[in-house]
Amino acid sequence: MTRRTDWPDGPGRPEPPDRPDRGAPSSSRAEQGTPLGPEEQARAICLRLLTGTPRTRKQLADALHARGIPDEAAQEVLSRFEDVGLIDDAAFAGAWVESRHHSRGLARRALARELRTKGVDSAVIADAVEQLDADQEEQTARELVERKLRTTRGLDRDKRLRRLAGMLARKGYPEGLALRVVRRALEEEGEDPELLEHHLPDA
């Protein structure tokens, strides 16, 4: 019996089945040199961007637009991704609120502002920030002030008040809540309540 290694050269010699010039399929259209269609490009871009990092539909839409993907193809792919759960703005917003509140101490107002910049719908934002009730928000504000107090000791009263209240304001806490929490913390530290009343009349 003739072994494959003994096949002679010539027109009758069988071609190996994996010769690329015989039209064997490659692993992808890109390897064959065939350009991807807009939807395939959009799908590849979205999958790459979503790897390890959740993103909102708006963030992905902006990325596709920046890469020149036609709007029709982009919306088709984004809707498909939503249908299978790869894009979920509600889940994104909920996770964002929990993470940013616990790691940065951000209040509902600041969290809502951040989510708006990421293109999350107002109704979805409202539902997400409702995870934080007023008591939890105030408790976090107190913890922030307690940590900051140590770094303001030795400053005059006015400067301490500005720094503490300003820190809470930057994190999105309403003015009334911020002043109330700062006043309570300073009273507990030993500040004269009457002097604080003069400096914080509305707290």
XYZ file of N, CA, C and O in Angstrom:
812
model
N 0.855 -1.187 0.000
C 0.000 0.000 0.000
C 0.888 1.232 0.000
O 1.887 1.299 0.698
N 0.529 2.206 -0.810
C 1.325 3.434 -0.904
C 1.035 4.324 0.267
O -0.106 4.656 0.547
N 2.092 4.671 1.003
C 1.914 5.597 2.113
C 1.837 7.019 1.592
O 2.340 7.331 0.526
N 1.224 7.927 2.419
C 1.080 9.313 1.991
C 2.440 9.928 1.696
O 2.597 10.730 0.786
N 3.467 9.551 2.461
C 4.790 10.123 2.252
C 5.406 9.655 0.952
O 6.388 10.210 0.488
N 4.815 8.589 0.344
C 5.347 8.060 -0.910
C 4.585 8.558 -2.121
O 4.868 8.144 -3.242
N 3.526 9.467 -1.908
C 2.793 9.955 -3.066
C 3.741 10.685 -3.993
O 4.507 11.555 -3.569
N 3.674 10.356 -5.281
C 4.595 11.022 -6.228
C 4.123 12.419 -6.540
O 2.970 12.771 -6.382
N 5.111 13.203 -6.999
C 4.765 14.521 -7.506
C 4.029 14.377 -8.815
O 4.195 13.409 -9.540
N 3.217 15.367 -9.160
C 2.517 15.310 -10.424
C 1.080 15.679 -10.269
O 0.576 15.851 -9.159
N 0.368 15.798 -11.393
C -1.011 16.262 -11.367
C -1.954 15.336 -10.624
O -3.011 15.737 -10.178
N -1.572 14.074 -10.478
C -2.478 13.161 -9.807
C -2.317 13.125 -8.298
O -3.026 12.407 -7.621
N -1.316 13.888 -7.777
C -1.074 13.826 -6.329
C -2.180 14.548 -5.576
O -2.503 15.694 -5.879
N -2.794 13.894 -4.588
C -3.841 14.566 -3.802
C -3.265 15.740 -3.019
O -2.133 15.698 -2.555
N -4.059 16.788 -2.913
C -3.647 17.957 -2.142
C -3.976 17.738 -0.675
O -5.040 17.209 -0.342
N -3.091 18.120 0.235
C -3.438 18.046 1.662
C -4.684 18.859 1.946
O -4.870 19.930 1.373
N -5.547 18.381 2.824
C -6.836 19.040 3.058
C -6.718 20.409 3.708
O -7.654 21.180 3.682
N -5.567 20.736 4.327
C -5.478 22.000 5.033
C -4.683 23.059 4.272
O -4.209 24.022 4.845
N -4.506 22.884 2.964
C -3.800 23.891 2.177
C -4.645 25.145 2.060
O -5.786 25.100 1.608
N -4.141 26.339 2.468
C -4.953 27.554 2.412
C -5.352 27.937 1.012
O -6.385 28.549 0.814
N -4.544 27.543 -0.009
C -4.891 27.951 -1.371
C -5.981 27.077 -1.967
O -6.344 27.243 -3.118
N -6.506 26.145 -1.173
C -7.612 25.313 -1.659
C -8.943 25.848 -1.140
O -9.959 25.203 -1.240
N -8.921 27.015 -0.506
C -10.179 27.626 -0.090
C -10.675 27.154 1.256
O -11.846 27.313 1.574
N -9.796 26.531 2.059
C -10.220 26.103 3.392
C -10.595 27.321 4.216
O -9.925 28.350 4.153
N -11.660 27.262 5.016
C -12.097 28.429 5.786
C -11.097 28.790 6.868
O -10.521 27.932 7.517
N -10.859 30.088 7.063
C -9.997 30.542 8.150
C -10.860 30.778 9.373
O -12.074 30.681 9.328
N -10.199 31.120 10.492
C -10.923 31.237 11.750
C -11.816 32.456 11.807
O -12.694 32.539 12.639
N -11.625 33.451 10.971
C -12.465 34.638 10.986
C -12.414 35.315 9.637
O -11.496 35.107 8.852
N -13.423 36.177 9.420
C -13.445 36.918 8.163
C -12.285 37.885 8.095
O -11.755 38.167 7.030
N -11.885 38.392 9.265
C -10.779 39.339 9.281
C -9.500 38.674 8.797
O -8.703 39.273 8.079
N -9.284 37.377 9.155
C -8.089 36.668 8.716
C -8.113 36.444 7.213
O -7.072 36.339 6.576
N -9.284 36.340 6.640
C -9.399 36.150 5.204
C -9.227 37.462 4.451
O -9.156 37.470 3.234
N -9.179 38.562 5.184
C -9.056 39.851 4.522
C -10.392 40.436 4.119
O -10.436 41.456 3.437
N -11.492 39.785 4.506
C -12.824 40.300 4.179
C -13.218 41.361 5.200
O -13.220 41.082 6.397
N -13.517 42.566 4.780
C -13.877 43.611 5.755
C -15.166 43.266 6.492
O -16.097 42.705 5.927
N -15.190 43.610 7.767
C -16.385 43.376 8.571
C -17.450 44.398 8.225
O -17.162 45.548 7.921
N -18.715 43.966 8.308
C -19.814 44.891 8.108
C -19.981 45.788 9.321
O -19.423 45.537 10.384
N -20.783 46.839 9.196
C -20.960 47.790 10.306
C -21.454 47.137 11.592
O -20.971 47.455 12.677
N -22.410 46.212 11.489
C -22.923 45.572 12.689
C -21.870 44.679 13.338
O -21.766 44.622 14.567
N -21.087 43.975 12.513
C -20.028 43.139 13.077
C -18.970 44.003 13.756
O -18.456 43.663 14.816
N -18.651 45.132 13.148
C -17.700 46.057 13.764
C -18.258 46.569 15.094
O -17.545 46.631 16.104
N -19.522 46.954 15.082
C -20.151 47.477 16.300
C -20.148 46.426 17.402
O -19.863 46.728 18.565
N -20.457 45.191 17.041
C -20.482 44.115 18.031
C -19.096 43.915 18.635
O -18.951 43.776 19.859
N -18.077 43.914 17.793
C -16.710 43.708 18.283
C -16.268 44.850 19.194
O -15.635 44.629 20.235
N -16.622 46.065 18.825
C -16.257 47.228 19.645
C -16.930 47.152 21.011
O -16.307 47.362 22.053
N -18.219 46.848 21.015
C -18.960 46.780 22.281
C -18.425 45.680 23.184
O -18.255 45.892 24.393
N -18.162 44.516 22.625
C -17.645 43.421 23.435
C -16.298 43.782 24.042
O -16.021 43.468 25.208
N -15.470 44.449 23.266
C -14.163 44.852 23.786
C -14.306 45.863 24.921
O -13.644 45.769 25.948
N -15.198 46.837 24.740
C -15.382 47.866 25.761
C -16.031 47.321 27.031
O -15.799 47.832 28.127
N -16.858 46.299 26.869
C -17.555 45.741 28.027
C -16.717 44.737 28.807
O -17.113 44.315 29.886
N -15.581 44.357 28.262
C -14.741 43.371 28.931
C -14.203 43.938 30.239
O -13.365 44.828 30.249
N -14.722 43.435 31.343
C -14.248 43.840 32.658
C -14.795 45.156 33.169
O -14.566 45.514 34.321
N -15.521 45.905 32.328
C -16.020 47.220 32.754
C -17.439 47.431 32.257
O -17.641 47.635 31.057
N -18.430 47.390 33.144
C -19.801 47.683 32.700
C -19.896 49.108 32.164
O -19.215 50.014 32.653
N -20.728 49.307 31.162
C -20.916 50.630 30.571
C -22.392 50.825 30.260
O -23.128 49.865 30.053
N -22.788 52.093 30.188
C -24.167 52.395 29.847
C -24.356 52.340 28.336
O -23.398 52.376 27.563
N -25.614 52.280 27.934
C -25.913 52.296 26.500
C -25.379 53.570 25.852
O -24.829 53.531 24.759
N -25.536 54.700 26.535
C -25.072 55.970 25.977
C -23.554 55.977 25.797
O -23.039 56.471 24.791
N -22.826 55.451 26.752
C -21.372 55.396 26.631
C -20.958 54.569 25.416
O -20.054 54.954 24.668
N -21.616 53.435 25.229
C -21.301 52.588 24.081
C -21.717 53.255 22.776
O -20.999 53.182 21.774
N -22.878 53.908 22.780
C -23.335 54.602 21.574
C -22.347 55.701 21.180
O -22.032 55.878 19.995
N -21.842 56.430 22.161
C -20.861 57.483 21.881
C -19.579 56.888 21.311
O -18.972 57.463 20.398
N -19.169 55.741 21.858
C -17.951 55.098 21.367
C -18.120 54.626 19.920
O -17.213 54.783 19.091
N -19.285 54.070 19.608
C -19.537 53.616 18.236
C -19.587 54.793 17.269
O -19.060 54.728 16.157
N -20.214 55.873 17.701
C -20.281 57.066 16.859
C -18.880 57.612 16.587
O -18.558 58.002 15.457
N -18.042 57.635 17.620
C -16.678 58.150 17.462
C -15.864 57.296 16.500
O -14.922 57.794 15.864
N -16.230 56.018 16.379
C -15.501 55.116 15.478
C -16.153 55.022 14.099
O -15.793 54.171 13.295
N -17.124 55.874 13.857
C -17.717 55.955 12.533
C -18.741 54.890 12.201
O -19.054 54.688 11.020
N -19.290 54.226 13.209
C -20.321 53.215 12.955
C -21.639 53.921 12.640
O -22.065 54.799 13.392
N -22.307 53.581 11.547
C -23.597 54.211 11.230
C -24.609 54.033 12.355
O -24.641 52.992 13.011
N -25.424 55.048 12.569
C -26.368 55.026 13.689
C -27.302 53.821 13.639
O -27.612 53.214 14.667
N -27.787 53.491 12.457
C -28.734 52.377 12.344
C -28.104 51.069 12.815
O -28.711 50.302 13.563
N -26.872 50.817 12.384
C -26.180 49.595 12.794
C -25.879 49.624 14.286
O -26.026 48.614 14.985
N -25.492 50.781 14.780
C -25.165 50.914 16.192
C -26.387 50.623 17.064
O -26.312 49.865 18.034
N -27.518 51.223 16.710
C -28.724 51.027 17.515
C -29.202 49.584 17.471
O -29.716 49.056 18.466
N -29.054 48.953 16.322
C -29.452 47.546 16.198
C -28.633 46.673 17.143
O -29.166 45.824 17.865
N -27.327 46.880 17.171
C -26.452 46.082 18.026
C -26.697 46.403 19.500
O -26.763 45.503 20.339
N -26.847 47.669 19.821
C -27.078 48.049 21.210
C -28.378 47.471 21.740
O -28.445 46.997 22.883
N -29.416 47.486 20.925
C -30.694 46.906 21.345
C -30.569 45.398 21.565
O -31.143 44.838 22.504
N -29.814 44.760 20.699
C -29.604 43.319 20.845
C -28.845 43.019 22.136
O -29.160 42.059 22.854
N -27.853 43.827 22.429
C -27.086 43.653 23.666
C -27.970 43.871 24.894
O -27.817 43.189 25.908
N -28.893 44.821 24.808
C -29.830 45.025 25.907
C -30.735 43.817 26.089
O -31.012 43.395 27.221
N -31.190 43.266 24.982
C -32.101 42.126 25.041
C -31.479 40.930 25.764
O -32.176 40.189 26.459
N -30.174 40.742 25.588
C -29.510 39.585 26.204
C -28.850 39.947 27.531
O -28.190 39.109 28.151
N -29.018 41.188 27.975
C -28.524 41.577 29.289
C -27.087 42.044 29.350
O -26.553 42.259 30.440
N -26.442 42.201 28.215
C -25.062 42.695 28.220
C -25.015 44.198 28.514
O -24.000 44.712 28.979
N -26.093 44.896 28.220
C -26.244 46.300 28.599
C -27.447 46.382 29.523
O -28.531 45.928 29.166
N -27.258 46.949 30.692
C -28.345 47.068 31.674
C -28.104 48.346 32.469
O -27.383 48.336 33.474
N -28.699 49.442 32.022
C -28.461 50.728 32.680
C -28.952 50.748 34.120
O -28.357 51.405 34.979
N -30.039 50.036 34.406
C -30.554 50.007 35.774
C -29.571 49.308 36.711
O -29.298 49.793 37.815
N -29.027 48.187 36.269
C -28.042 47.476 37.083
C -26.771 48.303 37.227
O -26.161 48.349 38.305
N -26.376 48.959 36.136
C -25.192 49.825 36.186
C -25.383 50.926 37.219
O -24.516 51.181 38.053
N -26.547 51.591 37.177
C -26.804 52.708 38.087
C -26.842 52.238 39.536
O -26.291 52.901 40.432
N -27.479 51.109 39.785
C -27.540 50.592 41.145
C -26.164 50.271 41.698
O -25.840 50.609 42.850
N -25.335 49.621 40.887
C -23.984 49.283 41.326
C -23.138 50.538 41.516
O -22.321 50.624 42.435
N -23.346 51.520 40.640
C -22.597 52.775 40.740
C -22.915 53.485 42.054
O -22.012 53.963 42.750
N -24.187 53.566 42.381
C -24.604 54.244 43.616
C -23.994 53.552 44.833
O -23.424 54.205 45.721
N -24.101 52.247 44.885
C -23.567 51.517 46.033
C -22.056 51.694 46.151
O -21.525 51.985 47.239
N -21.358 51.548 45.033
C -19.901 51.633 45.065
C -19.410 53.030 45.424
O -18.554 53.204 46.296
N -19.957 54.040 44.759
C -19.465 55.409 44.966
C -19.879 55.973 46.324
O -19.163 56.798 46.895
N -20.995 55.524 46.842
C -21.384 56.003 48.167
C -20.457 55.417 49.234
O -19.993 56.142 50.125
N -20.171 54.127 49.120
C -19.342 53.488 50.147
C -17.869 53.832 49.994
O -17.154 53.951 50.994
N -17.394 54.005 48.772
C -15.964 54.269 48.594
C -15.616 55.748 48.691
O -14.544 56.109 49.178
N -16.514 56.628 48.238
C -16.232 58.057 48.231
C -17.139 58.875 49.139
O -16.918 60.063 49.328
N -18.170 58.252 49.697
C -19.087 58.971 50.563
C -19.983 59.953 49.834
O -20.480 60.910 50.438
N -20.226 59.727 48.550
C -21.036 60.667 47.778
C -22.506 60.569 48.155
O -23.031 59.484 48.397
N -23.161 61.726 48.178
C -24.586 61.794 48.487
C -25.407 61.623 47.214
O -24.880 61.593 46.102
N -26.709 61.539 47.403
C -27.602 61.268 46.270
C -27.464 62.303 45.158
O -27.468 61.965 43.973
N -27.341 63.575 45.523
C -27.260 64.620 44.504
C -26.019 64.451 43.633
O -26.094 64.562 42.406
N -24.879 64.173 44.257
C -23.641 63.981 43.498
C -23.702 62.714 42.653
O -23.229 62.684 41.509
N -24.290 61.657 43.203
C -24.413 60.408 42.456
C -25.312 60.587 41.236
O -25.010 60.073 40.149
N -26.411 61.298 41.413
C -27.314 61.549 40.289
C -26.601 62.352 39.207
O -26.758 62.087 38.006
N -25.798 63.313 39.626
C -25.062 64.131 38.653
C -24.080 63.272 37.853
O -23.967 63.407 36.631
N -23.384 62.368 38.523
C -22.435 61.496 37.821
C -23.162 60.579 36.832
O -22.690 60.376 35.706
N -24.285 60.027 37.251
C -25.017 59.123 36.362
C -25.578 59.858 35.151
O -25.646 59.294 34.046
N -25.970 61.116 35.337
C -26.452 61.895 34.186
C -25.343 62.071 33.153
O -25.598 62.023 31.946
N -24.112 62.278 33.621
C -23.003 62.453 32.675
C -22.735 61.174 31.891
O -22.107 61.220 30.825
N -23.203 60.038 32.398
C -23.011 58.773 31.703
C -24.217 58.389 30.855
O -24.273 57.293 30.313
N -25.185 59.318 30.764
C -26.313 59.112 29.868
C -27.418 58.238 30.418
O -28.264 57.754 29.653
N -27.458 58.033 31.729
C -28.517 57.208 32.313
C -29.805 58.024 32.367
O -29.805 59.209 32.694
N -30.908 57.374 32.058
C -32.222 58.012 32.051
C -32.589 58.516 33.449
O -32.269 57.902 34.462
N -33.306 59.645 33.480
C -33.653 60.279 34.757
C -34.451 59.353 35.669
O -34.236 59.317 36.889
N -35.392 58.615 35.102
C -36.207 57.708 35.912
C -35.356 56.590 36.504
O -35.556 56.179 37.661
N -34.392 56.097 35.733
C -33.491 55.047 36.227
C -32.608 55.603 37.340
O -32.362 54.942 38.355
N -32.144 56.841 37.176
C -31.332 57.483 38.204
C -32.127 57.627 39.500
O -31.622 57.331 40.588
N -33.367 58.074 39.373
C -34.206 58.267 40.562
C -34.365 56.965 41.331
O -34.282 56.945 42.577
N -34.592 55.876 40.622
C -34.741 54.579 41.288
C -33.439 54.157 41.972
O -33.457 53.609 43.075
N -32.319 54.426 41.306
C -31.029 53.993 41.848
C -30.665 54.748 43.123
O -30.234 54.141 44.108
N -30.828 56.062 43.115
C -30.424 56.840 44.294
C -31.371 56.629 45.461
O -31.022 56.932 46.608
N -32.564 56.085 45.193
C -33.480 55.787 46.289
C -32.960 54.654 47.170
O -33.509 54.396 48.246
N -31.923 53.971 46.709
C -31.278 52.970 47.566
C -30.775 53.612 48.857
O -30.685 52.953 49.893
N -30.403 54.881 48.767
C -29.888 55.602 49.930
C -31.029 56.360 50.586
O -31.567 57.294 50.005
N -31.396 55.974 51.793
C -32.422 56.747 52.480
C -31.764 57.893 53.248
O -30.532 57.984 53.352
N -32.576 58.786 53.782
C -32.065 59.985 54.455
C -31.197 59.629 55.659
O -30.174 60.281 55.920
N -31.580 58.599 56.403
C -30.804 58.215 57.581
C -29.409 57.721 57.205
O -28.414 58.066 57.849
N -29.346 56.916 56.143
C -28.051 56.394 55.719
C -27.163 57.519 55.204
O -25.956 57.560 55.489
N -27.766 58.458 54.477
C -27.006 59.588 53.946
C -26.436 60.427 55.092
O -25.269 60.832 55.058
N -27.250 60.690 56.112
C -26.773 61.485 57.245
C -25.686 60.746 58.022
O -24.711 61.355 58.470
N -25.836 59.446 58.174
C -24.825 58.671 58.883
C -23.481 58.746 58.159
O -22.427 58.904 58.789
N -23.508 58.645 56.846
C -22.269 58.744 56.075
C -21.664 60.134 56.209
O -20.435 60.274 56.338
N -22.507 61.173 56.199
C -22.013 62.541 56.365
C -21.313 62.690 57.715
O -20.263 63.334 57.827
N -21.881 62.105 58.764
C -21.259 62.176 60.086
C -19.887 61.504 60.087
O -18.920 62.019 60.671
N -19.808 60.351 59.447
C -18.533 59.636 59.407
C -17.482 60.446 58.650
O -16.307 60.485 59.047
N -17.891 61.082 57.581
C -16.959 61.916 56.824
C -16.440 63.073 57.674
O -15.247 63.389 57.666
N -17.343 63.716 58.390
C -16.951 64.855 59.228
C -16.047 64.401 60.366
O -15.050 65.065 60.690
N -16.354 63.273 60.969
C -15.518 62.771 62.066
C -14.086 62.520 61.604
O -13.127 62.819 62.323
N -13.926 61.973 60.396
C -12.574 61.741 59.880
C -11.869 63.057 59.563
O -10.675 63.207 59.796
N -12.617 64.002 59.031
C -12.029 65.281 58.641
C -11.698 66.147 59.854
O -10.783 66.986 59.796
N -12.421 65.984 60.956
C -12.190 66.797 62.152
C -10.734 66.753 62.593
O -10.157 67.763 62.988
N -10.144 65.582 62.533
C -8.773 65.418 63.016
C -7.796 66.288 62.252
O -6.801 66.733 62.800
N -8.077 66.506 60.975
C -7.148 67.295 60.156
C -7.389 68.792 60.275
O -6.618 69.580 59.735
N -8.460 69.194 60.984
C -8.756 70.630 61.098
C -8.468 71.170 62.500
O -8.638 72.363 62.732
N -8.059 70.303 63.399
C -7.766 70.770 64.758
C -6.612 71.758 64.713
O -5.617 71.552 64.022
N -6.752 72.840 65.470
C -5.739 73.882 65.484
C -6.104 75.060 64.606
O -5.510 76.133 64.726
N -7.091 74.877 63.715
C -7.568 75.982 62.897
C -8.612 76.780 63.663
O -9.241 76.273 64.597
N -8.800 78.036 63.260
C -9.842 78.812 63.934
C -11.214 78.285 63.528
O -11.377 77.575 62.542
N -12.199 78.666 64.336
C -13.537 78.102 64.191
C -14.120 78.334 62.795
O -14.677 77.426 62.179
N -14.015 79.536 62.274
C -14.582 79.843 60.967
C -13.968 78.976 59.873
O -14.673 78.475 58.986
N -12.658 78.820 59.924
C -11.985 78.028 58.892
C -12.394 76.561 58.989
O -12.587 75.886 57.963
N -12.535 76.067 60.193
C -12.971 74.680 60.362
C -14.374 74.491 59.805
O -14.651 73.510 59.097
N -15.251 75.428 60.111
C -16.618 75.328 59.616
C -16.646 75.311 58.086
O -17.347 74.513 57.472
N -15.879 76.192 57.479
C -15.869 76.267 56.008
C -15.331 74.988 55.391
O -15.854 74.497 54.392
N -14.270 74.471 55.972
C -13.669 73.260 55.410
C -14.595 72.061 55.540
O -14.752 71.271 54.597
N -15.183 71.926 56.699
C -16.044 70.758 56.927
C -17.318 70.833 56.090
O -17.710 69.856 55.440
N -17.969 71.994 56.117
C -19.197 72.143 55.332
C -18.893 72.082 53.835
O -19.666 71.512 53.057
N -17.766 72.665 53.420
C -17.396 72.633 52.002
C -17.120 71.227 51.517
O -17.461 70.868 50.387
N -16.476 70.417 52.376
C -16.210 69.025 52.011
C -17.507 68.276 51.745
O -17.642 67.548 50.750
N -18.506 68.473 52.616
C -19.787 67.798 52.412
C -20.517 68.328 51.188
O -21.146 67.563 50.450
N -20.433 69.627 50.969
C -21.099 70.205 49.797
C -20.528 69.626 48.502
O -21.277 69.329 47.562
N -19.217 69.463 48.441
C -18.591 68.908 47.224
C -19.026 67.473 46.979
O -19.011 66.994 45.850
N -19.408 66.785 48.013
C -19.862 65.395 47.873
C -21.369 65.300 47.668
O -21.932 64.208 47.661
N -22.009 66.462 47.537
C -23.420 66.455 47.176
C -24.408 66.525 48.311
O -25.615 66.346 48.088
N -23.960 66.785 49.519
C -24.888 66.845 50.650
C -25.589 68.203 50.684
O -24.941 69.244 50.480
N -26.890 68.224 50.941
C -27.619 69.491 51.011
C -27.054 70.374 52.120
O -26.545 69.890 53.132
N -27.174 71.686 51.930
C -26.583 72.627 52.876
C -27.120 72.434 54.294
O -26.357 72.440 55.266
N -28.429 72.280 54.432
C -29.015 72.122 55.757
C -28.464 70.912 56.488
O -28.121 70.981 57.679
N -28.366 69.788 55.779
C -27.821 68.573 56.384
C -26.356 68.771 56.741
O -25.917 68.393 57.840
N -25.599 69.375 55.848
C -24.171 69.579 56.095
C -23.945 70.422 57.348
O -23.132 70.081 58.215
N -24.663 71.542 57.468
C -24.480 72.415 58.622
C -24.896 71.730 59.914
O -24.247 71.881 60.959
N -25.976 70.958 59.847
C -26.453 70.259 61.046
C -25.424 69.228 61.525
O -25.134 69.132 62.727
N -24.859 68.487 60.595
C -23.886 67.463 60.952
C -22.604 68.100 61.480
O -22.023 67.634 62.477
N -22.159 69.176 60.847
C -20.931 69.847 61.299
C -21.129 70.425 62.695
O -20.265 70.286 63.572
N -22.249 71.074 62.910
C -22.507 71.666 64.227
C -22.521 70.593 65.314
O -21.922 70.765 66.386
N -23.183 69.473 65.039
C -23.257 68.413 66.043
C -21.876 67.862 66.357
O -21.531 67.614 67.530
N -21.065 67.679 65.318
C -19.721 67.132 65.522
C -18.862 68.075 66.357
O -18.110 67.641 67.237
N -18.963 69.368 66.104
C -18.169 70.339 66.860
C -18.653 70.448 68.300
O -17.851 70.627 69.226
N -19.959 70.339 68.503
C -20.479 70.350 69.873
C -19.963 69.148 70.655
O -19.579 69.266 71.825
N -19.961 67.983 70.004
C -19.485 66.775 70.667
C -17.995 66.868 70.978
O -17.505 66.240 71.917
N -17.285 67.652 70.191
C -15.856 67.836 70.426
C -15.597 68.846 71.553
O -14.478 68.945 72.050
N -16.633 69.603 71.939
C -16.471 70.533 73.046
C -16.640 71.998 72.710
O -16.432 72.863 73.567
N -17.021 72.313 71.451
C -17.240 73.708 71.073
C -18.466 74.258 71.813
O -19.421 73.535 72.096
N -18.427 75.547 72.090
C -19.532 76.225 72.789
C -20.752 76.277 71.868
O -20.692 76.883 70.791
N -21.886 75.696 72.276
C -23.085 75.710 71.423
C -23.558 77.115 71.077
O -24.074 77.343 69.982
N -23.401 78.066 71.990
C -23.852 79.428 71.708
C -23.010 80.079 70.613
O -23.538 80.792 69.761
N -21.709 79.827 70.642
C -20.850 80.359 69.585
C -21.181 79.702 68.241
O -21.187 80.354 67.203
N -21.475 78.420 68.284
C -21.845 77.733 67.047
C -23.174 78.249 66.518
O -23.372 78.346 65.303
N -24.070 78.592 67.421
C -25.351 79.162 67.014
C -25.129 80.464 66.264
O -25.814 80.768 65.286
N -24.134 81.225 66.703
C -23.832 82.500 66.035
C -23.272 82.252 64.634
O -23.616 82.955 63.677
N -22.436 81.243 64.511
C -21.800 80.950 63.223
C -22.708 80.117 62.313
O -22.625 80.221 61.073
N -23.558 79.293 62.902
C -24.418 78.401 62.120
C -25.861 78.596 62.559
O -26.498 77.685 63.098
N -26.429 79.748 62.318
C -27.782 80.026 62.826
C -28.858 79.145 62.227
O -29.908 78.932 62.833
N -28.649 78.634 61.032
C -29.681 77.852 60.358
C -29.505 76.362 60.506
O -30.248 75.588 59.937
N -28.456 75.951 61.216
C -28.184 74.515 61.310
C -29.190 73.838 62.231
O -29.663 74.428 63.176
